[in-house]
């Protein structure tokens, strides 16, 4: 058993932000299940939203966030995040993030749903620059230990104590060390779940392979409520390519003037879906428009075209996307890019308050694993990295402020492997994983019906039994841990979708096409 002050599950924007604040006073262990830069943070393209222009106001950013979120957002959270955004950008600049500037002033780009230019960015690869700066800052701090290749399996709670404490406290995690194949008992007074989203529940997703909702599933199993899991965001413009399946084409391409075209007619089609905001309507509207065009015309993809701008303009704004596409034989300076919608962001998650606290004492959450009330029914573009910085910092401050009230972990039983053997049927994992992702895509996607949701629920109930049986008999591997979490999260998504009897934001269900008068969160209680 190894003991730390605080354990943070996740080395992305949320986890490292929390670690850097906490390290002033506490010893922190940061876990990543693969590489430290393996989460979504490093893949972010567009940038980070913040009011930094004299012509813009906090009120504008708050309104845009609430409009995109279809009124489901919690206003105090939106205010908290928006008002803390400029300070978050300043901290990142101090850590060395080389944001683009023009004449010493931060360059602000534009994305869908934003009424003003307010996205700071590093070319079209903002996430990589942010991840790099956070990692270097964390690595230089003696109070931070970063441990890659360590897969958290379950939260440690009272039922794992040698002697019951009769509390609901969380005291760290059991984690599989991929290097040794052993499960370690890692205890702490406080634990922060910063484990990212659940995009890989879907067949097509822009998210990295590890986005299997582990933290959401772990917190749920430990007894924490989750909220708004039906609000799965689909990005309108993922590259359509038979070799490269999940490459995002940033929304900033539309922000800088790109048009969506129907490849059959060669004409712009957004006027039929949102004639005022056109390609810069919020993401749920544009994704549904792309999906509708593809289905109505029997297409494989729609076109995203910015070739009416000069080649210099395109290459200057989107150097990484340009290079990637050229490598695939697509020249975006002379012709359109084939794109399709794909799952992109998990708006729901572990329910937290303004201090990142969950229902369970000692357990905090931040970033994409959490549901803070910021995004409501649909996340406004480039608000999520921002949420990671603000809530990572808030959770860290709350832990430091309440440290003396947090009990030391009791003696914890080690992981019991006495009744399991090595699996001889790994194909079962692959088969079940593919099955889940396929029916989630087909039955719980951009446009839903009650009948399809019920079909998905039925399949989940069948597969859950099989996965649990498998989990009970065989030694854990990363794939098995992820599969167990994937089925848990799929279940939460479908149950939440069935519970919402209206169409709001990202949840569009043909049986209930209208909006109910009151916006209410879908909160599931274990
Ligand atoms: P992540 O960065 O995903 O990190 C998760 C961490 O948890 C990883 O270190 C992972 O290893 C670890 N982890 C997970 N499970 C376990 C486990 N069981 N045990 C141990 N460790 C575990 N947002 C914006 O605001 N602006 C953008 O421009 C933007 N562009 C995007 C582009 C793409 C292609 C994608 C996919 C997302 C984009 N987003 C963007 C969304 C944004 O990147 C994410 O919401 C954000 O980075 C999430 O950060 P996070 O710290 O919560 O999680
Ligand atoms: C993008 O660059 O289009 C992604 C922005 C985001 O997801 O916030």
Coordinates of C-alpha atoms and ligand atoms in Angstrom, one line a residue:
X1 CA 0.0 0.0 0.0
X2 CA 1.4 3.5 -0.9
X3 CA 0.0 6.6 0.7
X4 CA -0.2 10.1 -0.8
X5 CA -1.8 13.3 0.3
X6 CA -3.9 13.6 -2.8
X7 CA -4.4 11.2 -5.8
X8 CA -5.5 12.7 -9.1
X9 CA -6.7 10.3 -11.8
X10 CA -5.9 12.0 -15.1
X11 CA -3.0 14.0 -16.5
X12 CA -4.9 16.2 -18.9
X13 CA -5.9 19.9 -18.4
X14 CA -8.1 19.3 -15.4
X15 CA -5.7 16.9 -13.5
X16 CA -2.6 18.9 -14.1
X17 CA -4.2 22.2 -13.3
X18 CA -5.3 20.7 -9.9
X19 CA -1.9 19.2 -9.3
X20 CA 0.0 22.5 -9.9
X21 CA -2.2 24.4 -7.5
X22 CA -2.1 21.6 -4.8
X23 CA 1.6 21.1 -5.0
X24 CA 2.2 24.4 -3.2
X25 CA 1.1 22.7 0.0
X26 CA 0.6 19.0 -0.6
X27 CA 2.2 15.9 -2.1
X28 CA 0.3 14.7 -5.2
X29 CA 0.3 11.6 -7.3
X30 CA -1.1 12.0 -10.8
X31 CA -2.1 8.9 -12.7
X32 CA -2.5 8.3 -16.5
X33 CA -3.6 5.1 -17.9
X34 CA -1.2 5.3 -20.9
X35 CA 1.1 8.2 -21.9
X36 CA 0.8 11.4 -19.8
X37 CA -0.3 13.2 -23.0
X38 CA -2.7 10.5 -24.0
X39 CA -6.0 12.3 -23.1
X40 CA -8.2 14.7 -25.2
X41 CA -6.3 17.8 -24.0
X42 CA -3.4 17.2 -26.3
X43 CA -5.8 16.8 -29.2
X44 CA -7.7 20.1 -28.8
X45 CA -7.4 22.3 -31.9
X46 CA -9.6 25.4 -31.8
X47 CA -8.6 27.0 -28.5
X48 CA -9.9 28.4 -25.2
X49 CA -12.8 30.8 -24.8
X50 CA -12.2 34.0 -22.7
X51 CA -13.4 37.6 -22.7
X52 CA -10.3 39.5 -23.6
X53 CA -11.5 42.0 -26.1
X54 CA -12.6 45.5 -25.1
X55 CA -15.8 45.1 -27.3
X56 CA -16.8 41.9 -25.6
X57 CA -18.3 41.4 -22.1
X58 CA -18.7 38.6 -19.5
X59 CA -22.5 39.0 -20.0
X60 CA -22.1 38.2 -23.8
X61 CA -20.0 35.0 -23.0
X62 CA -22.6 34.0 -20.3
X63 CA -25.5 34.5 -22.7
X64 CA -23.8 32.6 -25.5
X65 CA -23.1 29.7 -23.1
X66 CA -26.7 29.6 -21.9
X67 CA -28.1 29.8 -25.5
X68 CA -25.9 27.0 -26.7
X69 CA -26.8 25.0 -23.5
X70 CA -30.6 25.4 -24.2
X71 CA -31.1 26.9 -20.8
X72 CA -30.1 23.7 -18.9
X73 CA -26.9 25.4 -17.6
X74 CA -26.6 26.4 -14.0
X75 CA -26.1 30.2 -14.2
X76 CA -23.9 30.5 -11.1
X77 CA -21.5 28.0 -12.7
X78 CA -21.5 29.8 -16.0
X79 CA -20.7 33.1 -14.3
X80 CA -18.0 31.5 -12.1
X81 CA -16.2 30.0 -15.2
X82 CA -16.6 32.9 -17.5
X83 CA -15.4 35.4 -14.9
X84 CA -12.4 33.3 -14.1
X85 CA -11.4 32.8 -17.7
X86 CA -9.0 35.8 -18.2
X87 CA -7.0 34.7 -15.0
X88 CA -6.8 31.2 -16.3
X89 CA -5.3 32.4 -19.6
X90 CA -2.9 34.6 -17.7
X91 CA -1.7 31.5 -15.7
X92 CA -1.2 29.5 -18.9
X93 CA 0.8 32.4 -20.4
X94 CA 3.0 32.4 -17.3
X95 CA 3.6 28.7 -17.8
X96 CA 4.8 29.4 -21.3
X97 CA 1.8 28.6 -23.6
X98 CA 2.8 30.5 -26.8
X99 CA -0.7 31.8 -27.7
X100 CA -0.9 33.5 -31.2
X101 CA -0.5 37.2 -31.1
X102 CA -0.8 40.1 -33.5
X103 CA 1.2 43.2 -32.6
X104 CA 1.6 41.9 -29.0
X105 CA -2.1 41.4 -28.6
X106 CA -3.6 37.9 -28.3
X107 CA -5.2 36.8 -31.6
X108 CA -8.9 35.8 -31.0
X109 CA -10.6 33.4 -33.4
X110 CA -14.3 32.7 -33.7
X111 CA -16.3 29.5 -33.4
X112 CA -20.0 28.5 -33.6
X113 CA -22.3 29.9 -31.0
X114 CA -20.0 32.8 -30.0
X115 CA -21.3 36.2 -30.7
X116 CA -17.8 37.7 -30.6
X117 CA -14.2 36.7 -31.4
X118 CA -13.0 35.3 -28.1
X119 CA -11.0 32.1 -28.7
X120 CA -7.3 32.3 -27.8
X121 CA -5.3 29.6 -29.6
X122 CA -1.9 28.3 -30.6
X123 CA -2.4 27.9 -34.4
X124 CA -4.8 25.0 -34.9
X125 CA -3.0 22.8 -32.2
X126 CA -3.8 24.6 -29.0
X127 CA -4.2 21.4 -26.9
X128 CA -0.7 20.2 -27.6
X129 CA 0.9 23.5 -26.5
X130 CA -1.3 23.5 -23.3
X131 CA -0.5 19.9 -22.4
X132 CA 3.2 20.5 -23.0
X133 CA 3.3 23.6 -20.7
X134 CA 1.3 21.9 -18.0
X135 CA 3.4 18.8 -18.1
X136 CA 6.7 20.7 -17.9
X137 CA 5.4 22.8 -15.0
X138 CA 4.2 19.7 -13.1
X139 CA 7.5 17.8 -13.8
X140 CA 9.5 20.6 -12.4
X141 CA 7.6 20.5 -9.1
X142 CA 9.1 18.3 -6.3
X143 CA 5.6 17.7 -4.8
X144 CA 4.2 16.1 -7.9
X145 CA 4.7 12.5 -9.0
X146 CA 3.4 11.6 -12.4
X147 CA 2.8 8.0 -13.0
X148 CA 1.9 6.9 -16.6
X149 CA 0.6 3.4 -17.4
X150 CA -1.3 3.1 -14.2
X151 CA -5.0 2.2 -14.8
X152 CA -7.3 3.1 -11.9
X153 CA -9.8 0.3 -11.5
X154 CA -12.1 1.3 -8.6
X155 CA -12.3 3.9 -5.9
X156 CA -11.3 2.7 -2.4
X157 CA -14.2 3.2 0.0
X158 CA -15.4 1.9 3.4
X159 CA -16.1 -1.6 2.1
X160 CA -12.4 -2.0 1.4
X161 CA -11.3 -1.1 4.9
X162 CA -9.9 -3.8 7.3
X163 CA -12.4 -2.4 9.8
X164 CA -15.5 -0.5 8.8
X165 CA -15.4 3.3 9.5
X166 CA -19.1 3.6 8.9
X167 CA -18.5 6.5 6.5
X168 CA -19.0 7.2 2.8
X169 CA -15.4 8.5 2.4
X170 CA -13.2 7.8 -0.6
X171 CA -9.6 7.1 0.1
X172 CA -7.8 6.6 -3.2
X173 CA -7.9 3.9 -5.9
X174 CA -6.9 0.4 -6.7
X175 CA -4.9 0.6 -9.9
X176 CA -3.4 -1.8 -12.4
X177 CA 0.3 -1.1 -13.0
X178 CA 0.7 -1.9 -16.7
X179 CA 4.4 -2.3 -16.3
X180 CA 4.2 -5.1 -13.7
X181 CA 0.8 -6.5 -14.3
X182 CA 0.1 -6.1 -10.5
X183 CA -2.8 -4.2 -8.9
X184 CA -1.6 -1.6 -6.4
X185 CA -3.4 -0.1 -3.5
X186 CA -2.9 3.7 -3.6
X187 CA -4.5 5.6 -0.7
X188 CA -4.9 9.3 0.0
X189 CA -7.0 11.7 2.0
X190 CA -8.5 13.2 -1.1
X191 CA -9.0 11.9 -4.7
X192 CA -9.7 14.0 -7.8
X193 CA -11.4 12.3 -10.7
X194 CA -10.0 14.1 -13.8
X195 CA -10.3 11.1 -16.1
X196 CA -11.9 12.7 -19.2
X197 CA -15.0 11.8 -21.2
X198 CA -16.7 8.7 -22.6
X199 CA -16.6 9.3 -26.3
X200 CA -15.4 5.8 -27.2
X201 CA -18.8 4.5 -26.2
X202 CA -19.5 5.4 -29.8
X203 CA -18.3 3.9 -33.0
X204 CA -17.2 7.2 -34.5
X205 CA -15.6 9.7 -32.1
X206 CA -13.0 12.4 -32.3
X207 CA -11.7 11.4 -28.9
X208 CA -8.7 9.3 -28.1
X209 CA -9.0 5.6 -27.5
X210 CA -8.8 6.0 -23.7
X211 CA -12.0 8.0 -23.5
X212 CA -14.0 5.1 -22.0
X213 CA -15.7 7.0 -19.1
X214 CA -13.6 5.2 -16.4
X215 CA -14.0 7.9 -13.8
X216 CA -17.7 8.3 -14.3
X217 CA -18.2 4.6 -14.0
X218 CA -15.9 4.4 -10.9
X219 CA -17.7 7.3 -9.2
X220 CA -21.1 5.8 -9.9
X221 CA -20.1 2.4 -8.6
X222 CA -18.8 4.1 -5.4
X223 CA -22.2 5.8 -4.9
X224 CA -21.9 9.3 -6.5
X225 CA -24.7 10.7 -8.6
X226 CA -24.2 11.5 -12.3
X227 CA -26.1 14.0 -14.3
X228 CA -27.2 14.8 -17.9
X229 CA -25.5 11.8 -19.4
X230 CA -27.8 11.9 -22.4
X231 CA -26.2 15.1 -23.5
X232 CA -23.5 13.6 -25.8
X233 CA -22.0 16.2 -28.2
X234 CA -21.4 15.4 -31.8
X235 CA -18.9 17.6 -33.7
X236 CA -20.2 18.5 -37.2
X237 CA -16.9 18.2 -39.0
X238 CA -14.8 15.1 -38.5
X239 CA -12.7 14.2 -41.5
X240 CA -14.3 11.5 -43.7
X241 CA -11.5 9.2 -44.7
X242 CA -11.3 5.4 -44.9
X243 CA -7.8 5.3 -43.3
X244 CA -7.9 8.1 -40.7
X245 CA -11.2 7.7 -38.8
X246 CA -11.2 10.3 -36.1
X247 CA -9.3 13.4 -37.3
X248 CA -11.2 16.6 -36.3
X249 CA -11.4 19.6 -38.6
X250 CA -11.7 22.5 -36.2
X251 CA -14.8 24.6 -35.9
X252 CA -12.4 27.6 -36.4
X253 CA -12.4 26.7 -40.2
X254 CA -16.1 27.7 -40.2
X255 CA -15.2 30.6 -37.8
X256 CA -12.8 32.0 -40.4
X257 CA -15.3 31.7 -43.3
X258 CA -15.6 28.0 -44.2
X259 CA -18.9 26.9 -45.9
X260 CA -20.7 23.6 -45.7
X261 CA -21.8 22.4 -49.1
X262 CA -23.9 19.5 -50.3
X263 CA -21.6 17.6 -52.6
X264 CA -24.5 16.6 -54.8
X265 CA -25.8 20.1 -55.4
X266 CA -22.6 22.0 -54.7
X267 CA -24.7 24.5 -52.7
X268 CA -24.6 25.7 -49.1
X269 CA -27.4 24.1 -47.0
X270 CA -27.2 25.7 -43.6
X271 CA -29.9 28.3 -44.7
X272 CA -32.5 25.5 -44.4
X273 CA -31.5 24.8 -40.8
X274 CA -30.5 28.1 -39.2
X275 CA -30.7 30.9 -41.8
X276 CA -29.4 33.5 -39.4
X277 CA -26.3 31.9 -37.9
X278 CA -25.7 29.6 -40.9
X279 CA -22.4 27.6 -40.4
X280 CA -21.8 29.3 -37.0
X281 CA -25.0 28.0 -35.4
X282 CA -24.3 26.0 -32.2
X283 CA -22.9 22.6 -32.7
X284 CA -26.0 20.5 -32.1
X285 CA -27.8 22.3 -34.9
X286 CA -24.9 22.1 -37.4
X287 CA -24.3 18.4 -36.6
X288 CA -28.0 17.6 -37.1
X289 CA -28.0 19.5 -40.3
X290 CA -25.0 17.5 -41.6
X291 CA -26.6 14.3 -40.5
X292 CA -29.9 15.2 -42.2
X293 CA -28.3 16.1 -45.5
X294 CA -26.3 12.9 -45.5
X295 CA -29.4 10.8 -44.8
X296 CA -31.7 12.7 -47.2
X297 CA -29.4 12.6 -50.1
X298 CA -27.9 9.2 -49.4
X299 CA -24.4 10.7 -49.1
X300 CA -21.3 9.4 -47.4
X301 CA -20.2 12.9 -46.3
X302 CA -20.8 16.7 -46.8
X303 CA -18.2 19.2 -47.9
X304 CA -16.4 21.8 -45.8
X305 CA -14.9 24.4 -48.1
X306 CA -12.6 27.3 -47.4
X307 CA -10.8 27.3 -50.7
X308 CA -12.4 30.7 -51.5
X309 CA -9.8 32.2 -49.1
X310 CA -6.2 32.7 -50.3
X311 CA -3.8 29.8 -49.9
X312 CA -1.7 32.0 -47.5
X313 CA -4.7 32.7 -45.3
X314 CA -5.6 29.0 -45.1
X315 CA -2.1 27.8 -44.4
X316 CA -1.4 30.5 -41.8
X317 CA -4.5 29.8 -39.9
X318 CA -4.5 26.0 -40.1
X319 CA -1.0 24.8 -40.7
X320 CA -1.4 21.4 -38.9
X321 CA -4.7 20.5 -40.6
X322 CA -3.3 21.6 -44.0
X323 CA -0.2 19.4 -43.5
X324 CA -2.3 16.4 -42.3
X325 CA -4.7 16.7 -45.3
X326 CA -2.0 17.2 -47.9
X327 CA -0.5 13.9 -46.6
X328 CA -3.9 12.3 -47.4
X329 CA -4.1 13.8 -50.9
X330 CA -6.6 16.6 -49.9
X331 CA -5.6 20.2 -50.7
X332 CA -7.9 22.4 -48.7
X333 CA -6.6 25.5 -50.4
X334 CA -8.0 24.4 -53.8
X335 CA -11.0 22.2 -52.9
X336 CA -13.4 21.1 -50.2
X337 CA -12.8 18.6 -47.3
X338 CA -15.2 15.7 -46.9
X339 CA -16.6 15.7 -43.4
X340 CA -19.1 13.8 -41.2
X341 CA -20.4 14.3 -37.7
X342 CA -18.8 12.2 -35.0
X343 CA -19.1 12.0 -31.2
X344 CA -16.9 14.7 -29.7
X345 CA -17.7 15.6 -26.0
X346 CA -19.4 14.2 -23.0
X347 CA -21.5 17.1 -21.5
X348 CA -22.8 14.9 -18.6
X349 CA -20.8 13.3 -15.8
X350 CA -20.1 13.1 -12.1
X351 CA -22.3 15.8 -10.4
X352 CA -20.1 18.5 -8.7
X353 CA -20.6 21.8 -7.0
X354 CA -18.6 25.0 -7.5
X355 CA -15.7 23.6 -5.4
X356 CA -15.5 20.4 -7.5
X357 CA -17.0 18.3 -4.6
X358 CA -19.0 15.2 -5.5
X359 CA -21.6 13.5 -3.2
X360 CA -18.8 11.5 -1.5
X361 CA -16.5 13.0 1.1
X362 CA -12.9 13.0 -0.1
X363 CA -13.9 12.6 -3.8
X364 CA -13.7 15.5 -6.2
X365 CA -14.1 15.7 -9.9
X366 CA -13.1 18.2 -12.6
X367 CA -13.1 18.5 -16.4
X368 CA -14.9 16.3 -18.9
X369 CA -15.5 13.6 -16.3
X370 CA -17.7 16.0 -14.3
X371 CA -21.0 17.8 -14.7
X372 CA -20.6 21.2 -13.2
X373 CA -23.6 22.9 -14.8
X374 CA -21.5 24.9 -17.3
X375 CA -22.5 23.2 -20.5
X376 CA -26.2 22.4 -19.9
X377 CA -27.7 20.6 -22.9
X378 CA -24.9 21.5 -25.3
X379 CA -21.3 22.7 -24.8
X380 CA -20.4 26.0 -26.4
X381 CA -17.2 25.5 -28.4
X382 CA -13.9 26.0 -26.5
X383 CA -15.6 26.2 -23.1
X384 CA -14.3 22.8 -22.0
X385 CA -10.5 23.4 -21.7
X386 CA -11.5 26.5 -19.8
X387 CA -13.7 24.5 -17.4
X388 CA -10.8 22.1 -16.8
X389 CA -8.5 25.0 -15.7
X390 CA -11.1 26.7 -13.5
X391 CA -12.5 23.6 -11.8
X392 CA -9.1 21.8 -11.5
X393 CA -7.9 24.9 -9.6
X394 CA -11.2 25.2 -7.6
X395 CA -11.0 21.6 -6.4
X396 CA -7.4 22.0 -5.4
X397 CA -8.1 25.1 -3.4
X398 CA -11.1 23.4 -1.6
X399 CA -8.9 20.4 -0.6
X400 CA -6.2 22.7 0.7
X401 CA -8.8 24.8 2.6
X402 CA -10.4 21.8 4.3
X403 CA -7.4 19.6 4.7
X404 CA -7.6 19.4 8.5
X405 CA -11.1 18.1 8.3
X406 CA -10.2 15.2 6.0
X407 CA -9.6 11.9 7.9
X408 CA -6.5 9.8 7.2
X409 CA -7.2 6.6 5.3
X410 CA -7.7 3.5 7.5
X411 CA -5.9 0.2 6.8
X412 CA -7.2 -1.0 3.4
X413 CA -7.4 -4.6 2.3
X414 CA -5.1 -5.4 -0.7
X415 CA -6.6 -6.4 -4.1
X416 CA -7.8 -10.0 -4.0
X417 CA -6.7 -12.1 -7.0
X418 CA -7.0 -15.4 -5.3
X419 CA -10.0 -16.6 -7.3
X420 CA -9.1 -15.4 -10.8
X421 CA -7.1 -16.9 -13.7
X422 CA -5.7 -15.5 -16.9
X423 CA -8.3 -15.1 -19.7
X424 CA -8.1 -17.6 -22.6
X425 CA -10.9 -15.8 -24.5
X426 CA -9.7 -12.2 -25.1
X427 CA -11.8 -12.1 -28.3
X428 CA -14.9 -11.8 -26.0
X429 CA -13.7 -8.3 -25.0
X430 CA -13.1 -7.1 -28.5
X431 CA -16.4 -8.5 -29.7
X432 CA -18.4 -6.9 -26.9
X433 CA -16.6 -3.6 -27.2
X434 CA -17.4 -3.4 -30.9
X435 CA -21.0 -4.4 -30.3
X436 CA -21.6 -1.6 -27.7
X437 CA -20.0 1.1 -29.8
X438 CA -22.0 0.1 -32.9
X439 CA -25.5 0.0 -31.2
X440 CA -24.7 3.2 -29.3
X441 CA -23.9 4.9 -32.7
X442 CA -27.0 3.5 -34.4
X443 CA -29.6 3.6 -31.6
X444 CA -28.4 6.4 -29.3
X445 CA -26.9 8.9 -31.8
X446 CA -27.7 12.3 -33.1
X447 CA -31.4 11.6 -33.7
X448 CA -33.1 9.3 -31.2
X449 CA -36.4 7.4 -30.8
X450 CA -37.8 5.7 -27.8
X451 CA -38.0 2.4 -29.6
X452 CA -34.3 2.5 -30.5
X453 CA -33.3 3.6 -27.0
X454 CA -35.2 0.6 -25.6
X455 CA -33.5 -1.7 -28.0
X456 CA -30.1 -0.4 -26.8
X457 CA -31.2 -0.8 -23.2
X458 CA -32.1 -4.4 -23.9
X459 CA -28.7 -5.2 -25.4
X460 CA -26.9 -3.5 -22.5
X461 CA -28.8 -5.6 -20.0
X462 CA -27.8 -8.8 -21.9
X463 CA -24.1 -7.7 -22.3
X464 CA -23.8 -6.5 -18.7
X465 CA -24.3 -10.0 -17.3
X466 CA -21.7 -11.4 -19.6
X467 CA -19.2 -8.7 -18.8
X468 CA -19.7 -9.1 -15.1
X469 CA -19.3 -12.8 -15.3
X470 CA -16.1 -12.4 -17.3
X471 CA -14.8 -9.7 -14.9
X472 CA -15.4 -12.0 -11.9
X473 CA -13.4 -14.9 -13.4
X474 CA -10.4 -13.4 -15.0
X475 CA -7.3 -11.4 -14.0
X476 CA -7.9 -7.7 -14.9
X477 CA -6.3 -6.2 -18.0
X478 CA -6.7 -2.6 -19.3
X479 CA -9.1 -3.8 -22.0
X480 CA -11.3 -5.6 -19.5
X481 CA -11.3 -2.6 -17.1
X482 CA -12.3 -0.3 -19.9
X483 CA -15.0 -2.7 -21.2
X484 CA -16.6 -2.9 -17.8
X485 CA -16.6 0.9 -17.6
X486 CA -17.9 1.3 -21.2
X487 CA -21.0 -0.9 -20.5
X488 CA -21.6 1.1 -17.2
X489 CA -21.5 4.4 -19.0
X490 CA -23.6 3.2 -22.0
X491 CA -26.2 2.2 -19.4
X492 CA -26.1 5.6 -17.8
X493 CA -26.4 7.4 -21.2
X494 CA -29.4 5.3 -22.3
X495 CA -31.2 5.5 -18.9
X496 CA -30.8 9.3 -19.0
X497 CA -32.0 9.5 -22.6
X498 CA -35.1 7.4 -21.7
X499 CA -35.8 9.7 -18.7
X500 CA -35.9 12.9 -20.7
X501 CA -39.3 13.4 -22.3
X502 CA -38.5 16.4 -24.5
X503 CA -36.0 17.4 -27.2
X504 CA -33.5 19.8 -25.7
X505 CA -30.0 20.7 -27.1
X506 CA -28.1 17.6 -27.9
X507 CA -30.9 15.2 -26.9
X508 CA -33.2 15.2 -30.0
X509 CA -35.9 12.5 -29.8
X510 CA -38.6 12.3 -32.5
X511 CA -41.3 11.0 -30.0
X512 CA -40.9 14.2 -27.9
X513 CA -40.0 16.9 -30.4
X514 CA -40.9 19.8 -28.2
X515 CA -39.2 21.6 -25.3
X516 CA -40.8 21.2 -21.8
X517 CA -41.4 24.6 -20.1
X518 CA -38.9 23.9 -17.3
X519 CA -35.3 23.0 -17.9
X520 CA -34.4 20.1 -15.5
X521 CA -31.2 18.1 -15.1
X522 CA -31.4 14.3 -15.5
X523 CA -29.9 13.2 -12.3
X524 CA -29.3 9.5 -11.7
X525 CA -28.7 8.2 -8.2
X526 CA -26.9 4.9 -7.6
Ligands
LIG1 P1 -8.3 14.4 -20.7 O1 -7.4 15.5 -21.3 O2 -9.1 13.6 -21.7 O3 -7.4 13.5 -19.8 C1 -7.9 12.4 -19.2 C2 -6.8 11.8 -18.4 O4 -7.4 10.7 -17.6 C3 -5.7 11.1 -19.2 O5 -4.5 11.4 -18.6 C4 -6.0 9.6 -19.1 O6 -4.9 8.8 -19.2 C5 -6.5 9.6 -17.6 N1 -7.4 8.4 -17.3 C6 -8.6 8.1 -17.9 N2 -9.0 6.9 -17.3 C7 -8.1 6.6 -16.4 C8 -7.9 5.4 -15.6 N3 -8.8 4.5 -15.5 N4 -6.8 5.4 -14.8 C9 -5.8 6.3 -14.9 N5 -5.9 7.4 -15.7 C10 -7.0 7.5 -16.4 N6 -12.1 21.8 -26.0 C11 -11.8 23.1 -26.0 O7 -12.1 23.8 -25.1 N7 -11.2 23.6 -27.1 C12 -10.8 22.9 -28.2 O8 -10.3 23.4 -29.1 C13 -11.1 21.5 -28.2 N8 -10.8 20.7 -29.2 C14 -10.9 19.4 -29.1 C15 -10.5 18.6 -30.2 C16 -10.6 17.2 -30.1 C17 -10.1 16.3 -31.2 C18 -11.2 16.6 -28.9 C19 -11.3 15.1 -28.8 C20 -11.6 17.4 -27.9 C21 -11.5 18.8 -28.0 N9 -11.9 19.6 -26.9 C22 -11.7 21.0 -27.0 C23 -12.4 19.1 -25.7 C24 -11.3 19.1 -24.6 O9 -10.1 18.7 -25.3 C25 -11.5 18.1 -23.5 O10 -12.8 18.3 -23.0 C26 -10.5 18.3 -22.4 O11 -9.2 18.3 -22.9 C27 -10.7 17.3 -21.3 O12 -9.6 17.4 -20.4 P2 -9.6 16.5 -19.1 O13 -8.4 16.9 -18.3 O14 -11.0 16.5 -18.5 O15 -9.4 15.0 -19.7
LIG2 C1 -12.8 22.6 -32.5 O1 -11.7 23.0 -32.6 O2 -13.7 22.6 -33.3 C2 -13.1 22.0 -31.2 C3 -13.4 23.0 -30.2 C4 -14.1 22.4 -29.0 O3 -14.4 21.2 -29.0 O4 -14.4 23.2 -28.1

